[in-house]
Amino acid sequence: ISLYGSNGHTGIDAVALGGQEVYCSQRGIVDFIDTNSRSGLDVRIVSEIGGEKYRHIYEHLLGYMHSVGNRIETGQLVGWCDNTGWSSGNHLHFQVEKWIDGQWIPVDPAPLMANKFAKDILAINNKIKFLFEQIAMLADNIANFLRKR
């Protein structure tokens, strides 16, 4: 693991198996997908947290699941880890930037990270969505019953 700030490093590097799944850390909109010699294949997602705009970046990917403009939820698959770009082995470079004075400024991602696995958050959100759908169907059935009386 390489942490934010060490030798000017602007993200967190986590060792991963080639092809290991990478999940979205915060719901948002896919803002940019790029391949270049430094970061390899990277996906950038813009989110709003507490009324402030953040961009989370996933670099050195093998492939990705979404297109620019797609909405992505916390815990959904972003892509797969690899060794693309300037890299000495399979890993994920995870970087967070904050929109300040009209530009993206790298920030330490650690204070923004929760101790919950993103896929668990996705499962919870799906259960909540299902419950709301069930309540809406129940309300419709009650309304139809009352109309027939």
Coordinates of N, CA, C and O in Angstrom, one line a residue, residues 9-144:
H9 N 2.6 11.7 -3.6 CA 1.6 10.8 -4.1 C 0.2 11.3 -3.8 O 0.0 11.7 -2.7
T10 N -0.7 11.4 -4.8 CA -2.0 12.1 -4.7 C -3.1 11.1 -4.5 O -4.3 11.4 -4.8
G11 N -2.8 9.9 -4.1 CA -3.9 8.9 -3.9 C -3.4 7.8 -3.0 O -2.4 7.9 -2.3
I12 N -4.2 6.7 -3.0 CA -3.8 5.5 -2.3 C -3.7 4.4 -3.3 O -4.6 4.2 -4.1
D13 N -2.6 3.7 -3.2 CA -2.3 2.5 -4.1 C -2.6 1.2 -3.2 O -2.0 1.1 -2.2
A14 N -3.4 0.4 -3.8 CA -3.7 -0.9 -3.1 C -3.4 -2.1 -4.0 O -3.9 -2.1 -5.1
V15 N -2.6 -2.9 -3.5 CA -2.2 -4.1 -4.3 C -3.5 -5.0 -4.5 O -4.3 -5.1 -3.7
A16 N -3.6 -5.5 -5.7 CA -4.8 -6.3 -6.1 C -4.4 -7.3 -7.1 O -3.3 -7.2 -7.8
L17 N -5.2 -8.3 -7.2 CA -5.0 -9.3 -8.2 C -5.4 -8.8 -9.6 O -6.3 -8.0 -9.7
G18 N -4.7 -9.2 -10.6 CA -5.1 -8.8 -12.0 C -6.5 -9.3 -12.2 O -6.9 -10.4 -12.0
G19 N -7.4 -8.4 -12.7 CA -8.8 -8.7 -12.9 C -9.7 -8.6 -11.7 O -10.9 -8.8 -11.8
Q20 N -9.1 -8.2 -10.5 CA -9.9 -8.1 -9.3 C -10.9 -7.0 -9.5 O -10.6 -5.9 -10.0
E21 N -12.2 -7.2 -9.0 CA -13.2 -6.2 -9.2 C -13.0 -4.9 -8.4 O -12.5 -5.0 -7.3
V22 N -13.4 -3.8 -9.0 CA -13.3 -2.5 -8.3 C -14.7 -1.9 -8.2 O -15.4 -1.9 -9.2
Y23 N -15.1 -1.5 -7.0 CA -16.4 -1.0 -6.8 C -16.5 0.5 -6.5 O -15.5 1.0 -6.0
C24 N -17.5 1.1 -6.9 CA -17.7 2.5 -6.7 C -17.8 2.9 -5.3 O -18.6 2.3 -4.5
S25 N -17.0 3.9 -4.8 CA -17.0 4.3 -3.4 C -18.1 5.2 -3.0 O -18.5 5.3 -1.9
Q26 N -18.7 6.0 -4.0 CA -19.7 6.9 -3.7 C -20.6 7.1 -5.0 O -20.0 7.3 -6.0
R27 N -21.9 7.2 -4.8 CA -22.7 7.3 -6.0 C -22.4 8.6 -6.7 O -22.0 9.6 -6.1
G28 N -22.6 8.6 -8.0 CA -22.2 9.8 -8.8 C -22.5 9.6 -10.3 O -23.1 8.6 -10.7
I29 N -21.9 10.4 -11.1 CA -22.0 10.4 -12.5 C -20.6 10.1 -13.1 O -19.6 10.8 -12.7
V30 N -20.5 9.2 -14.0 CA -19.2 8.9 -14.7 C -18.9 10.2 -15.5 O -19.6 10.5 -16.4
D31 N -17.8 10.8 -15.2 CA -17.4 12.1 -15.8 C -16.4 12.0 -16.9 O -16.4 12.7 -17.8
F32 N -15.5 11.0 -16.8 CA -14.4 10.9 -17.7 C -13.8 9.5 -17.7 O -13.7 8.9 -16.7
I33 N -13.5 9.0 -18.9 CA -12.8 7.7 -19.0 C -11.6 7.9 -20.0 O -11.8 8.6 -21.0
D34 N -10.5 7.5 -19.6 CA -9.3 7.8 -20.4 C -8.3 6.7 -20.3 O -8.2 5.9 -19.4
T35 N -7.4 6.6 -21.3 CA -6.3 5.8 -21.3 C -5.1 6.6 -21.6 O -5.1 7.3 -22.7
N36 N -4.1 6.6 -20.7 CA -2.8 7.3 -21.0 C -1.7 6.6 -20.5 O -1.8 5.6 -19.7
S37 N -0.5 7.0 -20.8 CA 0.7 6.3 -20.5 C 1.0 6.3 -19.0 O 1.6 5.4 -18.4
R38 N 0.6 7.3 -18.2 CA 0.8 7.4 -16.8 C -0.1 6.6 -16.0 O 0.3 5.7 -15.2
S39 N -1.4 6.9 -16.1 CA -2.4 6.2 -15.3 C -3.0 5.0 -15.9 O -3.8 4.3 -15.3
G40 N -2.7 4.7 -17.2 CA -3.3 3.5 -17.8 C -4.8 3.9 -18.1 O -5.1 5.0 -18.4
L41 N -5.6 2.9 -18.0 CA -7.0 3.1 -18.1 C -7.6 3.6 -16.8 O -7.4 3.0 -15.8
D42 N -8.3 4.8 -16.8 CA -8.8 5.3 -15.6 C -10.3 5.8 -15.8 O -10.7 6.1 -16.9
V43 N -11.0 5.7 -14.7 CA -12.4 6.1 -14.7 C -12.6 7.2 -13.6 O -12.1 7.0 -12.5
R44 N -13.2 8.3 -13.9 CA -13.4 9.3 -13.0 C -14.9 9.6 -12.8 O -15.7 9.7 -13.7
I45 N -15.3 9.6 -11.5 CA -16.8 9.7 -11.1 C -16.9 11.0 -10.3 O -16.2 11.1 -9.3
V46 N -17.9 11.8 -10.6 CA -18.1 13.0 -9.8 C -19.3 12.8 -8.9 O -20.4 12.3 -9.3
S47 N -19.1 13.2 -7.6 CA -20.2 13.0 -6.6 C -20.3 14.3 -5.8 O -19.4 15.1 -5.8
E48 N -21.5 14.3 -5.1 CA -21.7 15.4 -4.2 C -21.7 14.8 -2.8 O -22.5 13.9 -2.5
I49 N -20.9 15.4 -1.9 CA -20.9 14.9 -0.5 C -21.0 16.2 0.4 O -20.2 17.0 0.3
G50 N -22.1 16.2 1.1 CA -22.3 17.3 2.0 C -22.4 18.7 1.3 O -21.9 19.7 1.8
G51 N -22.9 18.7 0.1 CA -23.1 19.9 -0.7 C -21.8 20.3 -1.4 O -21.8 21.3 -2.1
E52 N -20.7 19.5 -1.3 CA -19.5 19.8 -2.0 C -19.2 18.8 -3.1 O -19.6 17.6 -3.0
K53 N -18.6 19.2 -4.1 CA -18.3 18.4 -5.3 C -17.0 17.7 -5.2 O -15.9 18.3 -4.9
Y54 N -17.0 16.3 -5.4 CA -15.8 15.5 -5.3 C -15.7 14.7 -6.6 O -16.7 14.3 -7.2
R55 N -14.5 14.3 -6.9 CA -14.3 13.4 -8.0 C -13.4 12.3 -7.5 O -12.3 12.5 -7.0
H56 N -13.9 11.0 -7.7 CA -13.0 9.9 -7.3 C -12.5 9.2 -8.6 O -13.3 9.0 -9.5
I57 N -11.3 8.8 -8.5 CA -10.6 8.4 -9.7 C -10.0 7.0 -9.4 O -9.4 6.7 -8.4
Y58 N -10.3 6.1 -10.4 CA -9.8 4.7 -10.3 C -8.8 4.5 -11.5 O -9.2 4.5 -12.6
E59 N -7.5 4.2 -11.2 CA -6.5 4.1 -12.2 C -5.9 2.7 -12.3 O -6.0 2.0 -11.4
H60 N -5.3 2.5 -13.5 CA -4.6 1.2 -13.8 C -5.6 0.1 -14.0 O -5.3 -1.0 -13.6
L61 N -6.7 0.4 -14.6 CA -7.8 -0.6 -14.8 C -7.5 -1.5 -16.0 O -7.0 -1.0 -17.0
L62 N -8.1 -2.7 -16.0 CA -8.1 -3.6 -17.2 C -9.2 -3.3 -18.1 O -9.1 -3.3 -19.3
G63 N -10.4 -2.9 -17.5 CA -11.6 -2.6 -18.2 C -12.6 -1.9 -17.3 O -12.3 -1.8 -16.1
Y64 N -13.7 -1.5 -17.9 CA -14.7 -0.7 -17.1 C -16.1 -1.1 -17.6 O -16.3 -1.6 -18.7
M65 N -17.1 -0.8 -16.7 CA -18.5 -1.2 -17.0 C -19.4 -0.1 -17.5 O -20.5 -0.4 -17.9
H66 N -19.0 1.1 -17.3 CA -20.0 2.2 -17.6 C -19.4 3.1 -18.7 O -18.3 3.1 -19.1
S67 N -20.3 4.0 -19.1 CA -19.9 5.0 -20.1 C -20.0 6.4 -19.5 O -20.8 6.6 -18.5
V68 N -19.4 7.4 -20.1 CA -19.4 8.8 -19.6 C -20.9 9.2 -19.6 O -21.6 8.9 -20.5
G69 N -21.3 9.8 -18.5 CA -22.7 10.3 -18.3 C -23.6 9.3 -17.6 O -24.7 9.7 -17.1
N70 N -23.2 8.1 -17.4 CA -23.9 7.1 -16.7 C -24.0 7.4 -15.2 O -23.0 7.8 -14.6
R71 N -25.1 7.2 -14.5 CA -25.2 7.3 -13.1 C -24.7 6.0 -12.5 O -25.1 4.9 -13.0
I72 N -23.9 6.0 -11.5 CA -23.4 4.8 -10.8 C -23.7 4.9 -9.3 O -23.5 6.0 -8.8
E73 N -24.1 3.8 -8.7 CA -24.4 3.8 -7.3 C -23.2 3.3 -6.5 O -22.4 2.5 -7.0
T74 N -23.2 3.6 -5.2 CA -22.2 3.1 -4.3 C -22.2 1.6 -4.3 O -23.3 1.0 -4.2
G75 N -21.1 1.0 -4.5 CA -21.0 -0.5 -4.5 C -21.2 -1.2 -5.9 O -21.0 -2.4 -6.0
Q76 N -21.6 -0.4 -6.9 CA -21.7 -1.0 -8.3 C -20.3 -1.2 -8.8 O -19.3 -0.4 -8.5
L77 N -20.1 -2.2 -9.7 CA -18.9 -2.5 -10.3 C -18.4 -1.3 -11.2 O -19.2 -0.9 -12.1
V78 N -17.2 -0.8 -11.0 CA -16.6 0.2 -11.9 C -15.8 -0.5 -13.0 O -15.9 -0.2 -14.2
G79 N -15.0 -1.5 -12.6 CA -14.1 -2.1 -13.5 C -13.2 -3.2 -12.8 O -13.6 -3.7 -11.8
W80 N -12.1 -3.5 -13.4 CA -11.2 -4.5 -12.9 C -9.8 -4.0 -12.8 O -9.3 -3.3 -13.8
C81 N -9.1 -4.3 -11.8 CA -7.7 -3.9 -11.6 C -6.7 -4.6 -12.6 O -7.0 -5.6 -13.1
D82 N -5.6 -3.8 -12.8 CA -4.6 -4.4 -13.7 C -3.3 -3.6 -13.5 O -3.1 -3.0 -12.5
N83 N -2.5 -3.7 -14.5 CA -1.1 -3.1 -14.4 C -0.9 -2.2 -15.6 O 0.2 -2.1 -16.2
T84 N -1.9 -1.4 -16.0 CA -1.8 -0.5 -17.1 C -1.1 0.8 -16.7 O -1.2 1.2 -15.6
G85 N -0.5 1.5 -17.7 CA 0.2 2.7 -17.4 C 1.5 2.5 -16.7 O 2.1 1.4 -16.7
W86 N 2.0 3.6 -16.0 CA 3.2 3.5 -15.2 C 2.9 2.7 -14.0 O 2.4 3.3 -13.0
S87 N 3.3 1.5 -13.9 CA 2.9 0.6 -12.8 C 3.9 -0.5 -12.7 O 4.4 -1.0 -13.7
S88 N 4.2 -0.9 -11.5 CA 5.1 -1.9 -11.2 C 4.5 -3.3 -10.9 O 5.1 -4.2 -10.5
G89 N 3.1 -3.3 -11.0 CA 2.4 -4.5 -10.7 C 0.9 -4.2 -10.6 O 0.5 -3.1 -10.6
N90 N 0.1 -5.3 -10.6 CA -1.3 -5.1 -10.5 C -1.7 -4.4 -9.2 O -1.3 -4.8 -8.1
H91 N -2.4 -3.3 -9.3 CA -2.9 -2.5 -8.2 C -4.0 -1.5 -8.6 O -4.2 -1.3 -9.8
L92 N -4.7 -0.9 -7.7 CA -5.6 0.1 -7.9 C -5.0 1.4 -7.3 O -4.6 1.4 -6.1
H93 N -4.9 2.4 -8.1 CA -4.6 3.8 -7.6 C -6.0 4.5 -7.4 O -6.7 4.7 -8.4
F94 N -6.3 4.8 -6.2 CA -7.6 5.4 -5.9 C -7.3 6.9 -5.4 O -6.5 7.1 -4.5
Q95 N -7.9 7.8 -6.1 CA -7.6 9.2 -5.8 C -8.9 10.0 -5.6 O -9.9 9.7 -6.3
V96 N -8.9 11.0 -4.7 CA -10.1 11.8 -4.6 C -9.6 13.3 -4.8 O -8.6 13.7 -4.3
E97 N -10.4 14.0 -5.5 CA -10.2 15.4 -5.7 C -11.4 16.2 -5.3 O -12.6 15.7 -5.5
K98 N -11.2 17.4 -4.8 CA -12.3 18.3 -4.4 C -12.4 19.5 -5.4 O -11.3 20.0 -5.7
W99 N -13.6 19.9 -5.8 CA -13.7 21.1 -6.6 C -13.6 22.3 -5.8 O -14.5 22.6 -4.9
I100 N -12.5 23.1 -5.9 CA -12.2 24.3 -5.2 C -11.8 25.4 -6.1 O -10.9 25.2 -6.9
D101 N -12.5 26.5 -6.0 CA -12.2 27.7 -6.8 C -12.0 27.4 -8.3 O -11.1 27.8 -9.0
G102 N -12.9 26.5 -8.9 CA -12.9 26.3 -10.3 C -11.9 25.2 -10.8 O -11.7 25.1 -12.0
Q103 N -11.3 24.5 -9.8 CA -10.4 23.4 -10.3 C -10.4 22.3 -9.3 O -10.8 22.4 -8.2
W104 N -10.0 21.1 -9.8 CA -9.9 19.9 -9.0 C -8.6 19.9 -8.3 O -7.6 19.9 -8.8
I105 N -8.7 19.7 -6.9 CA -7.5 19.7 -6.1 C -7.5 18.4 -5.4 O -8.5 18.0 -4.7
P106 N -6.4 17.6 -5.5 CA -6.3 16.3 -4.8 C -6.4 16.5 -3.2 O -5.8 17.4 -2.7
V107 N -7.2 15.6 -2.6 CA -7.3 15.6 -1.2 C -7.0 14.2 -0.7 O -7.2 13.2 -1.4
D108 N -6.7 14.1 0.6 CA -6.5 12.8 1.2 C -7.8 12.0 1.3 O -8.8 12.5 1.9
P109 N -7.9 10.8 0.6 CA -9.2 10.1 0.6 C -9.5 9.5 2.0 O -10.7 9.2 2.2
A110 N -8.5 9.2 2.8 CA -8.8 8.4 4.0 C -9.9 9.0 4.9 O -10.7 8.3 5.4
P111 N -9.9 10.3 5.2 CA -10.9 10.9 6.1 C -12.4 10.7 5.5 O -13.3 10.8 6.2
L112 N -12.5 10.6 4.2 CA -13.8 10.4 3.5 C -14.3 9.0 3.5 O -15.4 8.7 3.1
M113 N -13.4 8.1 3.8 CA -13.7 6.6 3.7 C -14.5 6.1 4.9 O -14.1 6.4 6.0
A114 N -15.5 5.3 4.7 CA -16.2 4.7 5.8 C -15.7 3.3 6.0 O -15.0 2.7 5.1
N115 N -16.0 2.7 7.1 CA -15.5 1.3 7.3 C -16.6 0.3 6.9 O -16.7 -0.7 7.5
K116 N -17.3 0.6 5.8 CA -18.3 -0.3 5.2 C -17.8 -0.6 3.8 O -17.4 0.2 3.1
F117 N -18.0 -1.9 3.5 CA -17.7 -2.3 2.1 C -18.7 -1.8 1.2 O -19.9 -1.9 1.4
A118 N -18.3 -1.2 0.0 CA -19.3 -0.5 -0.9 C -20.4 -1.5 -1.4 O -21.5 -1.1 -1.5
K119 N -20.0 -2.8 -1.6 CA -21.1 -3.7 -2.0 C -22.1 -3.9 -0.9 O -23.3 -4.1 -1.2
D120 N -21.8 -3.8 0.4 CA -22.8 -3.9 1.4 C -23.7 -2.7 1.4 O -24.9 -2.8 1.6
I121 N -23.2 -1.5 1.1 CA -24.0 -0.3 1.0 C -25.0 -0.5 -0.2 O -26.2 -0.1 -0.1
L122 N -24.5 -1.0 -1.3 CA -25.4 -1.3 -2.4 C -26.5 -2.2 -2.1 O -27.7 -2.0 -2.4
A123 N -26.2 -3.3 -1.3 CA -27.3 -4.2 -0.9 C -28.3 -3.5 0.0 O -29.5 -3.8 -0.2
I124 N -27.8 -2.7 0.9 CA -28.8 -2.0 1.8 C -29.6 -1.0 1.0 O -30.9 -1.0 1.2
N125 N -29.0 -0.3 0.1 CA -29.8 0.6 -0.8 C -30.8 -0.1 -1.6 O -32.0 0.4 -1.8
N126 N -30.5 -1.3 -2.1 CA -31.4 -2.1 -2.9 C -32.6 -2.5 -2.1 O -33.8 -2.6 -2.5
K127 N -32.4 -2.9 -0.8 CA -33.4 -3.3 0.1 C -34.4 -2.2 0.4 O -35.6 -2.3 0.4
I128 N -33.8 -1.0 0.6 CA -34.6 0.2 0.9 C -35.5 0.5 -0.3 O -36.7 0.8 -0.2
K129 N -34.9 0.5 -1.5 CA -35.6 0.7 -2.8 C -36.8 -0.3 -2.9 O -37.9 0.1 -3.2
F130 N -36.5 -1.6 -2.6 CA -37.6 -2.6 -2.7 C -38.7 -2.3 -1.7 O -39.9 -2.4 -2.0
L131 N -38.3 -1.9 -0.5 CA -39.4 -1.5 0.5 C -40.2 -0.4 0.1 O -41.5 -0.4 0.2
F132 N -39.6 0.7 -0.5 CA -40.4 1.8 -1.0 C -41.3 1.4 -2.1 O -42.5 1.9 -2.2
E133 N -40.9 0.5 -3.0 CA -41.7 0.0 -4.1 C -42.9 -0.8 -3.5 O -44.0 -0.6 -4.0
Q134 N -42.7 -1.6 -2.5 CA -43.7 -2.3 -1.9 C -44.8 -1.4 -1.2 O -46.0 -1.6 -1.3
I135 N -44.3 -0.4 -0.5 CA -45.2 0.6 0.1 C -46.0 1.3 -0.9 O -47.2 1.5 -0.7
A136 N -45.4 1.7 -2.1 CA -46.1 2.4 -3.1 C -47.2 1.4 -3.7 O -48.3 1.9 -4.0
M137 N -46.9 0.2 -3.9 CA -47.9 -0.8 -4.4 C -49.0 -0.9 -3.4 O -50.2 -1.0 -3.8
L138 N -48.7 -1.0 -2.1 CA -49.7 -1.1 -1.1 C -50.6 0.1 -1.1 O -51.9 0.0 -1.0
A139 N -50.0 1.3 -1.2 CA -50.8 2.5 -1.2 C -51.7 2.6 -2.4 O -52.9 3.0 -2.3
D140 N -51.2 2.1 -3.6 CA -52.1 2.0 -4.8 C -53.3 1.0 -4.6 O -54.4 1.3 -5.0
N141 N -53.0 -0.1 -4.0 CA -54.1 -1.1 -3.7 C -55.1 -0.5 -2.8 O -56.3 -0.7 -3.0
I142 N -54.7 0.2 -1.7 CA -55.6 0.8 -0.8 C -56.4 1.9 -1.5 O -57.7 1.9 -1.3
A143 N -55.8 2.7 -2.3 CA -56.5 3.7 -3.1 C -57.6 3.1 -4.0 O -58.7 3.6 -4.1
N144 N -57.2 2.1 -4.7 CA -58.1 1.4 -5.6 C -59.3 0.8 -4.8 O -60.5 0.9 -5.3

